[in-house]
Short mmCIF file of C-alpha atoms and ligand atoms in Angstrom, two decimals:
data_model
loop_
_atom_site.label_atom_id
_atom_site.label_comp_id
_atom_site.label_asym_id
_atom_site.label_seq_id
_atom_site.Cartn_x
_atom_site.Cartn_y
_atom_site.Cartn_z
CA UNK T 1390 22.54 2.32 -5.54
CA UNK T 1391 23.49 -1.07 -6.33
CA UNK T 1392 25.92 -0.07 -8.81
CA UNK T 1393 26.73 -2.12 -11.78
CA UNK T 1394 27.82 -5.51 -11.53
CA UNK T 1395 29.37 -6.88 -15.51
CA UNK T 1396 27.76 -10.02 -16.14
CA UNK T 1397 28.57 -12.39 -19.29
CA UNK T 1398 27.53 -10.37 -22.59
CA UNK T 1399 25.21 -12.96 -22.97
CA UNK T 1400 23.06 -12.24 -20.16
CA UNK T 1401 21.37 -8.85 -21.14
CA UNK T 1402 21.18 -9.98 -24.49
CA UNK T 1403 19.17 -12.80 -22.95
CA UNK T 1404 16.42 -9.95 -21.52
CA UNK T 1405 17.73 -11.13 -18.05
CA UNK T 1406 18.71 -8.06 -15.84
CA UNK T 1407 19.47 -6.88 -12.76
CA UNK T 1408 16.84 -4.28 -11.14
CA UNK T 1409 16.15 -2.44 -7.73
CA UNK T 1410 12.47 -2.36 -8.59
CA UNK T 1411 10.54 -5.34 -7.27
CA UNK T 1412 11.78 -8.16 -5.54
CA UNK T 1413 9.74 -11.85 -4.93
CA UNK T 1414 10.81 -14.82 -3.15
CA UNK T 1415 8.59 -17.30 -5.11
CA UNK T 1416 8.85 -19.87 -2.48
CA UNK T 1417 7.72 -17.63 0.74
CA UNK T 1418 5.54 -15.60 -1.27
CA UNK T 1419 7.10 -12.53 -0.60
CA UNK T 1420 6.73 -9.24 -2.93
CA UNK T 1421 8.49 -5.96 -2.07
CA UNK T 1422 8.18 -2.75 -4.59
CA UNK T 1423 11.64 -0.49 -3.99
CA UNK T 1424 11.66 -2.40 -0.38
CA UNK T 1425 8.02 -1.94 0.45
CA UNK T 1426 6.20 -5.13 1.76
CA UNK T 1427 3.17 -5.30 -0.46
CA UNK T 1428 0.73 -6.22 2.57
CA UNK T 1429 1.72 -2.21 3.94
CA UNK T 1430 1.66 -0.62 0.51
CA UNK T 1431 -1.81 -2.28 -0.17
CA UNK T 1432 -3.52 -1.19 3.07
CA UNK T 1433 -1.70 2.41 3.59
CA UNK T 1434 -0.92 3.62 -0.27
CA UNK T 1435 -3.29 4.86 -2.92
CA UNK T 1436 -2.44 3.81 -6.23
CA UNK T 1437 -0.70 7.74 -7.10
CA UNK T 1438 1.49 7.03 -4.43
CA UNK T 1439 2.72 3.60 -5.61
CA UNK T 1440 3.22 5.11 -9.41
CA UNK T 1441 5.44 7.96 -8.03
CA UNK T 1442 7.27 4.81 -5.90
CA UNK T 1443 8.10 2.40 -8.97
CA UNK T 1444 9.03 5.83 -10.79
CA UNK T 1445 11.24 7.61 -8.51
CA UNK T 1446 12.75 4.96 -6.32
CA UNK T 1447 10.52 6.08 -3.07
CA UNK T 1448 7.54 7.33 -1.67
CA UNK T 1449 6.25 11.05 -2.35
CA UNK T 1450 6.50 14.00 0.62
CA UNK T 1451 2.80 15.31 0.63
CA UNK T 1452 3.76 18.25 -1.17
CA UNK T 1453 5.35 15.47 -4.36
CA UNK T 1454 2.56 13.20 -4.15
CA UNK T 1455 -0.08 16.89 -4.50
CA UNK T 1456 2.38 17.87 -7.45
CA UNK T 1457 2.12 14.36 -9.07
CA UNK T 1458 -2.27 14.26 -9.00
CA UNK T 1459 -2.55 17.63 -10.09
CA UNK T 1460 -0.05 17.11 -13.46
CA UNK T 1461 -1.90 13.41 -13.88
CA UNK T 1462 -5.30 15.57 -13.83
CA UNK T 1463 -4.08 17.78 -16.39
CA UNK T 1464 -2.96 15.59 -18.70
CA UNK T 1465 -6.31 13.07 -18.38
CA UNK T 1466 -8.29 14.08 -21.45
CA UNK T 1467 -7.60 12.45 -24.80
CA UNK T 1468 -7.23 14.29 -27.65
CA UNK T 1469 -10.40 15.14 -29.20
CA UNK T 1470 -9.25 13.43 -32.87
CA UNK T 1471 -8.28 10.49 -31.16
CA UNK T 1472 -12.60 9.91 -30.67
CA UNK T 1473 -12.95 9.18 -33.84
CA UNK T 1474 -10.75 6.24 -34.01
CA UNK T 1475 -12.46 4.91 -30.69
CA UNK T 1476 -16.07 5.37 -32.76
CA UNK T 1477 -14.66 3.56 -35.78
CA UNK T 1478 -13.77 0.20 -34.04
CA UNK T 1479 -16.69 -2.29 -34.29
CA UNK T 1480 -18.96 -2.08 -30.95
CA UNK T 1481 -17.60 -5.66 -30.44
CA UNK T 1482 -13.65 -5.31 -30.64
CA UNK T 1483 -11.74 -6.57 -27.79
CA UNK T 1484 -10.49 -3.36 -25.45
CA UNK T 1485 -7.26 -4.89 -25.14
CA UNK T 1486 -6.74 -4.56 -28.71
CA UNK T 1487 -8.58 -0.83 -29.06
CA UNK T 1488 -5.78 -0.16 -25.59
CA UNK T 1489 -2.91 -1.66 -27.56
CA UNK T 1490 -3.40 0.19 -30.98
CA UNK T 1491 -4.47 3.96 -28.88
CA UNK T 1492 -1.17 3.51 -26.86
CA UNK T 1493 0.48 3.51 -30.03
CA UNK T 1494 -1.09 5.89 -31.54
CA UNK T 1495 -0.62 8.08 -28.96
CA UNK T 1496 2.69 8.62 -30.17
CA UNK T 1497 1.75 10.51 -33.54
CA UNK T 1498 0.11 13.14 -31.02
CA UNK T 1499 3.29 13.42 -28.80
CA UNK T 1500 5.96 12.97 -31.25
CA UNK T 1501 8.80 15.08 -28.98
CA UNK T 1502 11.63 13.42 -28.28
CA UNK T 1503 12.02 12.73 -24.23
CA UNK T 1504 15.38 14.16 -23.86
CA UNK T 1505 14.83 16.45 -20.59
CA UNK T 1506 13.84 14.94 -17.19
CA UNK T 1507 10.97 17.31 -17.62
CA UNK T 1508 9.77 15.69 -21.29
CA UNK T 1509 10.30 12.17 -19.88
CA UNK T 1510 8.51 13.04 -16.59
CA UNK T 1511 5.47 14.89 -18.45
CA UNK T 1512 5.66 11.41 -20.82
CA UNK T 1513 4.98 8.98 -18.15
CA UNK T 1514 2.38 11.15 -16.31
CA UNK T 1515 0.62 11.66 -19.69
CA UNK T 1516 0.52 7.34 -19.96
CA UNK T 1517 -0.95 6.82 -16.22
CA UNK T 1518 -3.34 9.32 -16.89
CA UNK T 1519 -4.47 8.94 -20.35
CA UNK T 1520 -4.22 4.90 -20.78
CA UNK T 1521 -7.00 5.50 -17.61
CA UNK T 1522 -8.98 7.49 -19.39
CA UNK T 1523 -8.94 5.71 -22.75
CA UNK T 1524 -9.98 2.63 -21.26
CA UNK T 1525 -13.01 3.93 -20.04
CA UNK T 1526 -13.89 6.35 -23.28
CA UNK T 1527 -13.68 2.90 -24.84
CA UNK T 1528 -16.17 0.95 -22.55
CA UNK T 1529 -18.57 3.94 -23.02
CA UNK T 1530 -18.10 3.95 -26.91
CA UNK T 1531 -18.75 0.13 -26.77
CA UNK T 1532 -21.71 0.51 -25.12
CA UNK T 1533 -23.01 3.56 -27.54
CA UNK T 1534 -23.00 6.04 -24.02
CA UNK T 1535 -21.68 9.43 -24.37
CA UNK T 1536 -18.20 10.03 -23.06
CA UNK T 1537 -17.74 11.26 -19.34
CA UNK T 1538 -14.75 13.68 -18.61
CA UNK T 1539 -12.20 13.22 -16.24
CA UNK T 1540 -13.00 15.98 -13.06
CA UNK T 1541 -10.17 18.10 -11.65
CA UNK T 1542 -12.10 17.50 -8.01
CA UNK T 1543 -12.15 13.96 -8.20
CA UNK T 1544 -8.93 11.60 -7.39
CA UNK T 1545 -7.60 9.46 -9.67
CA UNK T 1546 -9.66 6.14 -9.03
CA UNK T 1547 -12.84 7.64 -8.56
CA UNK T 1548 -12.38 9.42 -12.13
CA UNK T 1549 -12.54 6.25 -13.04
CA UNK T 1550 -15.21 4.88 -11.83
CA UNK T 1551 -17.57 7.97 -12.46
CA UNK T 1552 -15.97 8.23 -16.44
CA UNK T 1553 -17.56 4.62 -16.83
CA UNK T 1554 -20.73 4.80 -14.79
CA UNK T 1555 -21.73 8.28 -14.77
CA UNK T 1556 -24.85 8.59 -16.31
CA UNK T 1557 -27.74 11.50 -16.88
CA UNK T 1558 -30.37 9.62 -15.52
CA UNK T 1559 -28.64 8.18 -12.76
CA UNK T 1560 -25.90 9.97 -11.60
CA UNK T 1561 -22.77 7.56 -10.01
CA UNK T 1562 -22.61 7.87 -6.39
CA UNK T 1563 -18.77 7.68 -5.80
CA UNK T 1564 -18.49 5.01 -2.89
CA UNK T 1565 -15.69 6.16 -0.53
CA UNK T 1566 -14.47 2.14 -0.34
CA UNK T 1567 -14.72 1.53 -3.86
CA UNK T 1568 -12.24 3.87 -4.47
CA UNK T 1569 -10.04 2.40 -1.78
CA UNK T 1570 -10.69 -1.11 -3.47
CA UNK T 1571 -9.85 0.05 -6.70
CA UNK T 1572 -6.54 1.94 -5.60
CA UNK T 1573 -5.47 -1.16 -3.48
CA UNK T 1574 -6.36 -3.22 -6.65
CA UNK T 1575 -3.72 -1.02 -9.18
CA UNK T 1576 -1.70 -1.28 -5.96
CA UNK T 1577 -1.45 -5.05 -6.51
CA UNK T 1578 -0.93 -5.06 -9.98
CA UNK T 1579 1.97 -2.31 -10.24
CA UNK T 1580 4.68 -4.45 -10.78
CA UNK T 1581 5.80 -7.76 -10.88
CA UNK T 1582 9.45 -8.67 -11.67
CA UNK T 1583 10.48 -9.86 -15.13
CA UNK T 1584 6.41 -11.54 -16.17
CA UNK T 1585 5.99 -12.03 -19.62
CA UNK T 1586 4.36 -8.48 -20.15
CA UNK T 1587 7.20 -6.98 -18.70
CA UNK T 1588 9.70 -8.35 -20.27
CA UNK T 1589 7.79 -7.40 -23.45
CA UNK T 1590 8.30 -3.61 -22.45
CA UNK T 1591 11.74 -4.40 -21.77
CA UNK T 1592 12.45 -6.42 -25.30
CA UNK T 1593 10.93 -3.64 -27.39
CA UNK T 1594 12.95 -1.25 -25.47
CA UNK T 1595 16.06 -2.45 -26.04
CA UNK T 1596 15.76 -1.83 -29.72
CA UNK T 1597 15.23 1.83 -28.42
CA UNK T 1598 11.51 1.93 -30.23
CA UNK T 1599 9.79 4.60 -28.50
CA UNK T 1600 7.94 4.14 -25.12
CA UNK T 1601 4.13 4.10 -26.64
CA UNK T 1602 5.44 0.99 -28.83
CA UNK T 1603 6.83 -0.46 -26.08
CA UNK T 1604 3.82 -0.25 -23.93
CA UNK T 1605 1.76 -1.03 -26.63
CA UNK T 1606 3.56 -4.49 -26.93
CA UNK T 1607 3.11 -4.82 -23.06
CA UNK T 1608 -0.62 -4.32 -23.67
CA UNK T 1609 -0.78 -7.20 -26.29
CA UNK T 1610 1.79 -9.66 -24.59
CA UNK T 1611 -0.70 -8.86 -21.09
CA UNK T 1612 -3.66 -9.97 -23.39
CA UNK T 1613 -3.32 -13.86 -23.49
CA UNK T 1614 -5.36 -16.08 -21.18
CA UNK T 1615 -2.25 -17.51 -19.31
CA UNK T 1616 -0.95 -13.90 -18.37
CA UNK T 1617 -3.36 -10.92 -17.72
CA UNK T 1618 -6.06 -12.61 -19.52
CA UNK T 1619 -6.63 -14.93 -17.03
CA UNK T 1620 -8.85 -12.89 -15.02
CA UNK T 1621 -11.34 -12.93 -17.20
CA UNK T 1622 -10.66 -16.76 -18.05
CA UNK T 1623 -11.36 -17.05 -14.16
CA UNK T 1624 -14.86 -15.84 -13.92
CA UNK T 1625 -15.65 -16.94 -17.37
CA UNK T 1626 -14.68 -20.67 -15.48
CA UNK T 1627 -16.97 -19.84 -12.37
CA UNK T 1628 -19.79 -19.23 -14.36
CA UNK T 1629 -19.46 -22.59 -16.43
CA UNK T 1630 -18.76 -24.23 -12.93
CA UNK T 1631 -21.79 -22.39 -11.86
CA UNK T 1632 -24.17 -23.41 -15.11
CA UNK T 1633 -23.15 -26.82 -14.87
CA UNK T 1634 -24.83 -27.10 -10.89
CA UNK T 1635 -21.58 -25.13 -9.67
CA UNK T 1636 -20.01 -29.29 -9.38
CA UNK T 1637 -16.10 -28.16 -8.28
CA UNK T 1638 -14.46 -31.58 -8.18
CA UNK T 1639 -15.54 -31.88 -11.77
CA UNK T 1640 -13.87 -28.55 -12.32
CA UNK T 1641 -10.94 -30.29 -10.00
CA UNK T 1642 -11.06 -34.03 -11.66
CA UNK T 1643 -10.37 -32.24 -15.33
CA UNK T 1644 -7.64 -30.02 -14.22
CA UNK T 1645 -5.89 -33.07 -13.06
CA UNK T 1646 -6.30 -35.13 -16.29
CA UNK T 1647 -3.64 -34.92 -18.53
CA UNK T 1648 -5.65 -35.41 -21.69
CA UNK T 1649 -7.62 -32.89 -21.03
CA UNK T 1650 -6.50 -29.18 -21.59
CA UNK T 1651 -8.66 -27.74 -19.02
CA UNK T 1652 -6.16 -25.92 -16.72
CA UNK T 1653 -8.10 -23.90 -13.31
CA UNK T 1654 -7.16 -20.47 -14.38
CA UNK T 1655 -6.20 -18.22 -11.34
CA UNK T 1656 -4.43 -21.36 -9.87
CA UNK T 1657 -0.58 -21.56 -10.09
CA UNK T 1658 2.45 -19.25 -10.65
CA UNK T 1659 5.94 -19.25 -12.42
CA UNK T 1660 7.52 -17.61 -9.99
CA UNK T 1661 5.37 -18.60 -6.64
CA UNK T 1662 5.11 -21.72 -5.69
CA UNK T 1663 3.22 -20.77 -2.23
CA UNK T 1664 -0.16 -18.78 -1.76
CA UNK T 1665 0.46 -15.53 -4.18
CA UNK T 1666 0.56 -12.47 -1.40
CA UNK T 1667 -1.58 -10.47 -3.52
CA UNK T 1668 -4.51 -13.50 -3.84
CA UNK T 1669 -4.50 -13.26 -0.08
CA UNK T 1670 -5.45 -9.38 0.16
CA UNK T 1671 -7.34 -9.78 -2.92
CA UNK T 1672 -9.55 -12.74 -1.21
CA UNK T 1673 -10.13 -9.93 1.87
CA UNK T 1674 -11.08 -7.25 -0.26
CA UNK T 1675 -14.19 -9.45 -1.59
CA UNK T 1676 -15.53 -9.73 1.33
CA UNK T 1677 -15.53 -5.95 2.21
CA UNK T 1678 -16.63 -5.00 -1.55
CA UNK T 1679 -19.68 -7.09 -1.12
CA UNK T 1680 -20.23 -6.23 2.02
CA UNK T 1681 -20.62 -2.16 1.20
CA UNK T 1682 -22.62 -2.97 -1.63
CA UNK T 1683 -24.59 -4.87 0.47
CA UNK T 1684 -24.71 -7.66 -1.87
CA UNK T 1685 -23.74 -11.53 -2.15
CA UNK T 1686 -21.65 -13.00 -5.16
CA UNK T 1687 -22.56 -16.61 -5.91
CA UNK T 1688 -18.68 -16.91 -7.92
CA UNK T 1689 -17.40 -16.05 -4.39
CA UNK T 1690 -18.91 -19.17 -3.04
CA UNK T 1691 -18.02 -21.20 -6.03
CA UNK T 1692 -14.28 -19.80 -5.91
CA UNK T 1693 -13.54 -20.41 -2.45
CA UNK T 1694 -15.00 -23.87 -2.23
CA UNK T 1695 -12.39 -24.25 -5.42
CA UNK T 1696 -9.71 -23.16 -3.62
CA UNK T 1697 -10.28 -25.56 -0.75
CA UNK T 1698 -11.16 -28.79 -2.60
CA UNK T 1699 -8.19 -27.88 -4.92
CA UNK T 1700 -5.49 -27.44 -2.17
CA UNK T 1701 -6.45 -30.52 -0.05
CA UNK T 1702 -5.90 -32.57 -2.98
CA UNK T 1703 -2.28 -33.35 -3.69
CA UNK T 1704 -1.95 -32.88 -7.36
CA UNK T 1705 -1.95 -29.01 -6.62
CA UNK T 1706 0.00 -28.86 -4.26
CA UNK T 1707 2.54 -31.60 -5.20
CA UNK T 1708 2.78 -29.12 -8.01
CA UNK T 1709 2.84 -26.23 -5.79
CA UNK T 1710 -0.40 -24.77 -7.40
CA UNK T 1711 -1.71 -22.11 -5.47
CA UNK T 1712 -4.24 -19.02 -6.55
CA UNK T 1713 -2.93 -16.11 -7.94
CA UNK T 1714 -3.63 -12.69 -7.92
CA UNK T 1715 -6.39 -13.20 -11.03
CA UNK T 1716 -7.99 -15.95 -9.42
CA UNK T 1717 -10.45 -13.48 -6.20
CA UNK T 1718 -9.72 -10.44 -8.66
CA UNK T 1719 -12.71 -10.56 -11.27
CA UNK T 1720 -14.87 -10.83 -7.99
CA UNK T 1721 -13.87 -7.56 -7.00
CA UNK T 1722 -14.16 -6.15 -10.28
CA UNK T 1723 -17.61 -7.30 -10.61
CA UNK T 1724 -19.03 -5.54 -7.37
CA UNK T 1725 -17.07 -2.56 -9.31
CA UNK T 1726 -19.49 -2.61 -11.67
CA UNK T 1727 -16.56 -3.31 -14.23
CA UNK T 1728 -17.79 -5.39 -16.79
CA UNK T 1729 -16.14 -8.86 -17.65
CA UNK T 1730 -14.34 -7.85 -21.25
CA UNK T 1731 -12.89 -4.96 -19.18
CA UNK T 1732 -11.02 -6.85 -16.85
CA UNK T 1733 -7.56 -7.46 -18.33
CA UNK T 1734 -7.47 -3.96 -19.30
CA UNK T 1735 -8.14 -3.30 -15.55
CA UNK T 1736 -4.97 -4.93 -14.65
CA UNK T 1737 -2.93 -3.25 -17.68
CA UNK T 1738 -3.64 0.04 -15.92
CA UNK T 1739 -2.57 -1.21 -13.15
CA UNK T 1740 0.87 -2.56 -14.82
CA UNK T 1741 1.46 0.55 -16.23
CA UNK T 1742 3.46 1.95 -13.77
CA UNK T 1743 5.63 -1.00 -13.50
CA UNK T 1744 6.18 -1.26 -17.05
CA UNK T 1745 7.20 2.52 -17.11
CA UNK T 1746 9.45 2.10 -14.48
CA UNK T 1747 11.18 -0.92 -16.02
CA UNK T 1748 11.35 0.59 -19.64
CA UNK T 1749 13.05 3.67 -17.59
CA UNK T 1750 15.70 1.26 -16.11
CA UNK T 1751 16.63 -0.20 -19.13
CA UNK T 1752 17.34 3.37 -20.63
CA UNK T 1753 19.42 4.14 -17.91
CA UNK T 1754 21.69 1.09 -17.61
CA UNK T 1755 24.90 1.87 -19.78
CA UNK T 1756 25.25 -1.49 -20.48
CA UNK T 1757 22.19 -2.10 -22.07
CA UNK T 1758 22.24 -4.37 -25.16
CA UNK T 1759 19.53 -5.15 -27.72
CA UNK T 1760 17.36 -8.36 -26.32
CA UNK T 1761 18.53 -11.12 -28.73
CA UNK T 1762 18.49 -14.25 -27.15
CA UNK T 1763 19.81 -18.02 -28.83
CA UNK T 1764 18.11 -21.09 -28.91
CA UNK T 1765 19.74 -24.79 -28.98
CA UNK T 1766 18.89 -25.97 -32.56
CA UNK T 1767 17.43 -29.85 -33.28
CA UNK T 1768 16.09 -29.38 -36.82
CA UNK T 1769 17.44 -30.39 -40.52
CA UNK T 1770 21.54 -30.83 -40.83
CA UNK T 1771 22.99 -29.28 -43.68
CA UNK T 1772 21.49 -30.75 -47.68
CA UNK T 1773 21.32 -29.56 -50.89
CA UNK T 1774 18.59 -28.03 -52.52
CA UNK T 1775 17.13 -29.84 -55.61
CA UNK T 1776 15.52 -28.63 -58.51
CA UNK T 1777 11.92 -28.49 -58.02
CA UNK T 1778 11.02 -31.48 -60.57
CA UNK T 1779 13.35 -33.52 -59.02
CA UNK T 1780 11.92 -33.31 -55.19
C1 SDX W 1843 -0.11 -13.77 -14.15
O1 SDX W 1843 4.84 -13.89 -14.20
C2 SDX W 1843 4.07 -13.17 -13.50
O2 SDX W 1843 4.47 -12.54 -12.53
C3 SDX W 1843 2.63 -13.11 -13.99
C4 SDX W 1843 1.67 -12.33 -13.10
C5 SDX W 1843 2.00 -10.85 -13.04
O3 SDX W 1843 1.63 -10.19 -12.05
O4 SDX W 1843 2.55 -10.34 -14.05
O5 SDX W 1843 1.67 -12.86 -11.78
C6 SDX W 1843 0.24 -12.40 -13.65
O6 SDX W 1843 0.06 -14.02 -15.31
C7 SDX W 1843 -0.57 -14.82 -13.16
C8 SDX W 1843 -0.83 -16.20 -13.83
C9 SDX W 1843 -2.21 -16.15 -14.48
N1 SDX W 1843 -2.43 -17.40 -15.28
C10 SDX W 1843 -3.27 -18.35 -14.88
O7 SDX W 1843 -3.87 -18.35 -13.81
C11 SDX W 1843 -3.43 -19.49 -15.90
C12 SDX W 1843 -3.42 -20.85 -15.19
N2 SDX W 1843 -2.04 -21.09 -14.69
C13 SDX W 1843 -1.18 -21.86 -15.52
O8 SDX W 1843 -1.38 -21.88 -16.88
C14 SDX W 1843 0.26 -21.89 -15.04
O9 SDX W 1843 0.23 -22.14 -13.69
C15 SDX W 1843 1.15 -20.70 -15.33
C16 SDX W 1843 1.25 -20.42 -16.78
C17 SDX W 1843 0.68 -19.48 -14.60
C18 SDX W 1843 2.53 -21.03 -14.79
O10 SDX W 1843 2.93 -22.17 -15.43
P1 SDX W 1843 4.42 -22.77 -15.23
O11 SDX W 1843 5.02 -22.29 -13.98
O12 SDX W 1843 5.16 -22.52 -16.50
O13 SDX W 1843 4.15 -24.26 -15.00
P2 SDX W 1843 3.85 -25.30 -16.12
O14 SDX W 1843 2.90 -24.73 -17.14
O15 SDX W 1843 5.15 -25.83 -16.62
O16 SDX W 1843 3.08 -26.41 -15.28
C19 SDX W 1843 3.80 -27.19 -14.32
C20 SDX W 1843 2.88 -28.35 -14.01
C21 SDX W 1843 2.33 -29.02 -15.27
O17 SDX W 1843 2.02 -30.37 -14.94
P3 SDX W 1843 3.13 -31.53 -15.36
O18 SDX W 1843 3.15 -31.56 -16.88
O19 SDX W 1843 4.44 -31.10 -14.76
O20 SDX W 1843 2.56 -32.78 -14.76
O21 SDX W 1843 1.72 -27.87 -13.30
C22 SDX W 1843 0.57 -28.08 -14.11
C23 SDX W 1843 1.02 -28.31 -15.51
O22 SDX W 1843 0.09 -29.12 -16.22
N3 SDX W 1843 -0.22 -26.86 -13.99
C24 SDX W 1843 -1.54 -26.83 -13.86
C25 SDX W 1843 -1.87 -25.49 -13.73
N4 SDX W 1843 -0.77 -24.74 -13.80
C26 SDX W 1843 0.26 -25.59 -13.97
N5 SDX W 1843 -2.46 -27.81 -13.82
C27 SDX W 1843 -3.75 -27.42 -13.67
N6 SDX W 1843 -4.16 -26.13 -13.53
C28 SDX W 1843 -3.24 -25.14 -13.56
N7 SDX W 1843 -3.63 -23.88 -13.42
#
């Protein structure tokens, strides 16, 4: 335990905080969760393992991590009533808005109070499983397909993937190393610091709203196009690159202009400012993906020829822009068979964890104080107000 250190009043009013969750070293591109190097938990943890890591502070005995699936299985299905709010949303909504409002709504089905460690455990087992399940109840909905249920035989992950492809006419033929990609993809996502999402969960918290709200403003603060919504902004900027005769240094050239907005989504980090450690093992797992479905990408081409025009020219990394985690991941997703609108919500399931376990260590710190930070002010000094004929 690090024990608590007093800092100035100011500070956790600010929403910064100490935590023993994840640490990064932004310029060697490190990431640890609880002291785990993310290279080992990505190539010898499944997903369940890492949730019951960010939750409890380590990783689960056999006999923990066998408790932990079978309570996530029985608490995957949604309630029944909650259907018919997923079949009243236009076909077209945005999932990340259908995620936000169900985690919220959530709430009005689970309205007891988390005041035993056995209501706040059964709470954050009911999220992982459930937010899992809703996200793929909504892809089906979108796409007017009957619902699949979540299996007690089948993992985690490869629920997943059979709730959104199952189908009667062709039944989904769970891939042994899709599952692996998928659980090393959550894996990479769990947690990340004090990023914008985060620190979302952590804001609403503080005001001690209830965890659904709290997650739901997570989901919503994940959504924009410079945070989790840059996956999708990624492969969405592949395919233009593609259209246009897949021409990178034009792609390159505009990113580089200052009058021109363009940024190259996927490149650059607030915190790194070397090669993100997750882009790395995300760039492998391509390869392998494509490989077992024994198909070729043409983004892959288009990304990593991107990558290396980008970094041998010096406005990137003068600026120490590198790619990020989103910038391989909609790649991976794609051989997935997830589709493109889906992939933000993809990494909010993977966040979940983190968030939980960050919410959870705001509740516990005694000094925690409402998130209320100042701001220097540069507008009007002090005048009189006239009457309205007179201004
Ligand atoms: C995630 O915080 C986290 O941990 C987030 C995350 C997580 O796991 O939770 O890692 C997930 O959000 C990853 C980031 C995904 N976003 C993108 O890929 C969008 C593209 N990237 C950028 O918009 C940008 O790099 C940010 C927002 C990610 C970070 O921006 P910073 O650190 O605030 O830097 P900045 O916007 O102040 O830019 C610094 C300079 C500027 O040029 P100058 O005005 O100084 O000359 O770098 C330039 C920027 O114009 N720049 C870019 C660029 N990113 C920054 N130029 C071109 N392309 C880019 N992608």
């Amino acid at each position: 335990k690090t024990g608590y250190i007093t800092f100035d009043p100011g500070f956790s009013n600010s929403g910064s905080c100490t935590s023993t969750i994840t640490y990064m070293d932004g310029a060697k591109g490190v990431l640890r969760y609880r002291g785990y190097p993310i290279e080992q938990l990505a190539e010898t943890s499944c997903f369940v393992e890492v949730c019951y890591l960010l939750l409890n502070g380590d990783l689960p005995s056999r006999a923990e991590y066998q408790r932990m699936s079978v309570m996530l299985n029985d608490h995957s299905l949604v309630h029944e009533d909650m259907q018919i709010f997923f079949q009243n949303f236009p076909r077209s909504a945005n999932p990340m808005g259908i995620l936000s409002s169900m985690v919220n709504a959530l709430r009005s089905f689970y309205p007891e109070l988390m005041t035993t460690e056995e209501a706040i455990e059964t709470t954050f087992l009911r999220l992982i499983s459930k937010v899992r399940t809703m996200a793929a109840m909504s892809h089906r909905i979108s796409r007017g397909h009957k619902i699949v249920y979540p299996r007690p035989d089948y993992s985690y992950c490869a629920n997943f993937l059979n709730m959104m492809h199952d189908s009667p006419v062709r039944p989904y033929e769970i891939k042994k190393e899709f599952v692996e990609a998928l659980n090393m993809f959550w894996v990479l996502h769990a947690d990340h610091e004090q990023n914008c999402s985060t620190s979302t969960v952590r804001a609403v918290g503080s005001a001690r709203a209830n965890i659904y709200a709290a997650l739901s403003a997570g989901i919503a603060a994940l959504w924009g196009p410079l945070h989790g919504g840059a996956n999708r902004a990624v492969v969405e900027m592949f395919e233009d690159i593609r259209k246009s005769g897949g021409d990178v240094k034009k792609a390159v050239k505009r990113a580089k202009d200052k009058n021109d907005p363009f940024r190259l989504m996927g490149f650059g980090h607030s915190v790194y400012k070397t090669y993100d450690p997750r882009a790395k093992i995300m760039k492998k797992m391509c390869d392998k993906v494509l490989a077992v479905a024994n198909t070729e990408d043409p983004l892959l081409d288009i990304a990593m020829e991107l990558e290396e025009v980008a970094l041998k020219d010096s406005y990137f990394t003068d600026h120490n822009l590198y790619p990020n985690i989103d910038f391989y991941s909609g790649i991976v997703l794609r051989t997935l068979g997830i589709p493109v609108e889906m992939f933000t919500v993809m990494f909010a399931i993977g966040r979940l964890p983190g968030w939980i376990a960050q919410w959870k260590e705001l509740m516990d710190d005694p000094f925690k104080k409402l998130f209320r930070p100042r701001q220097i002010y540069v507008g009007e000094t002090m005048r009189e107000v006239l009457p309205i004929d007179e201004r």
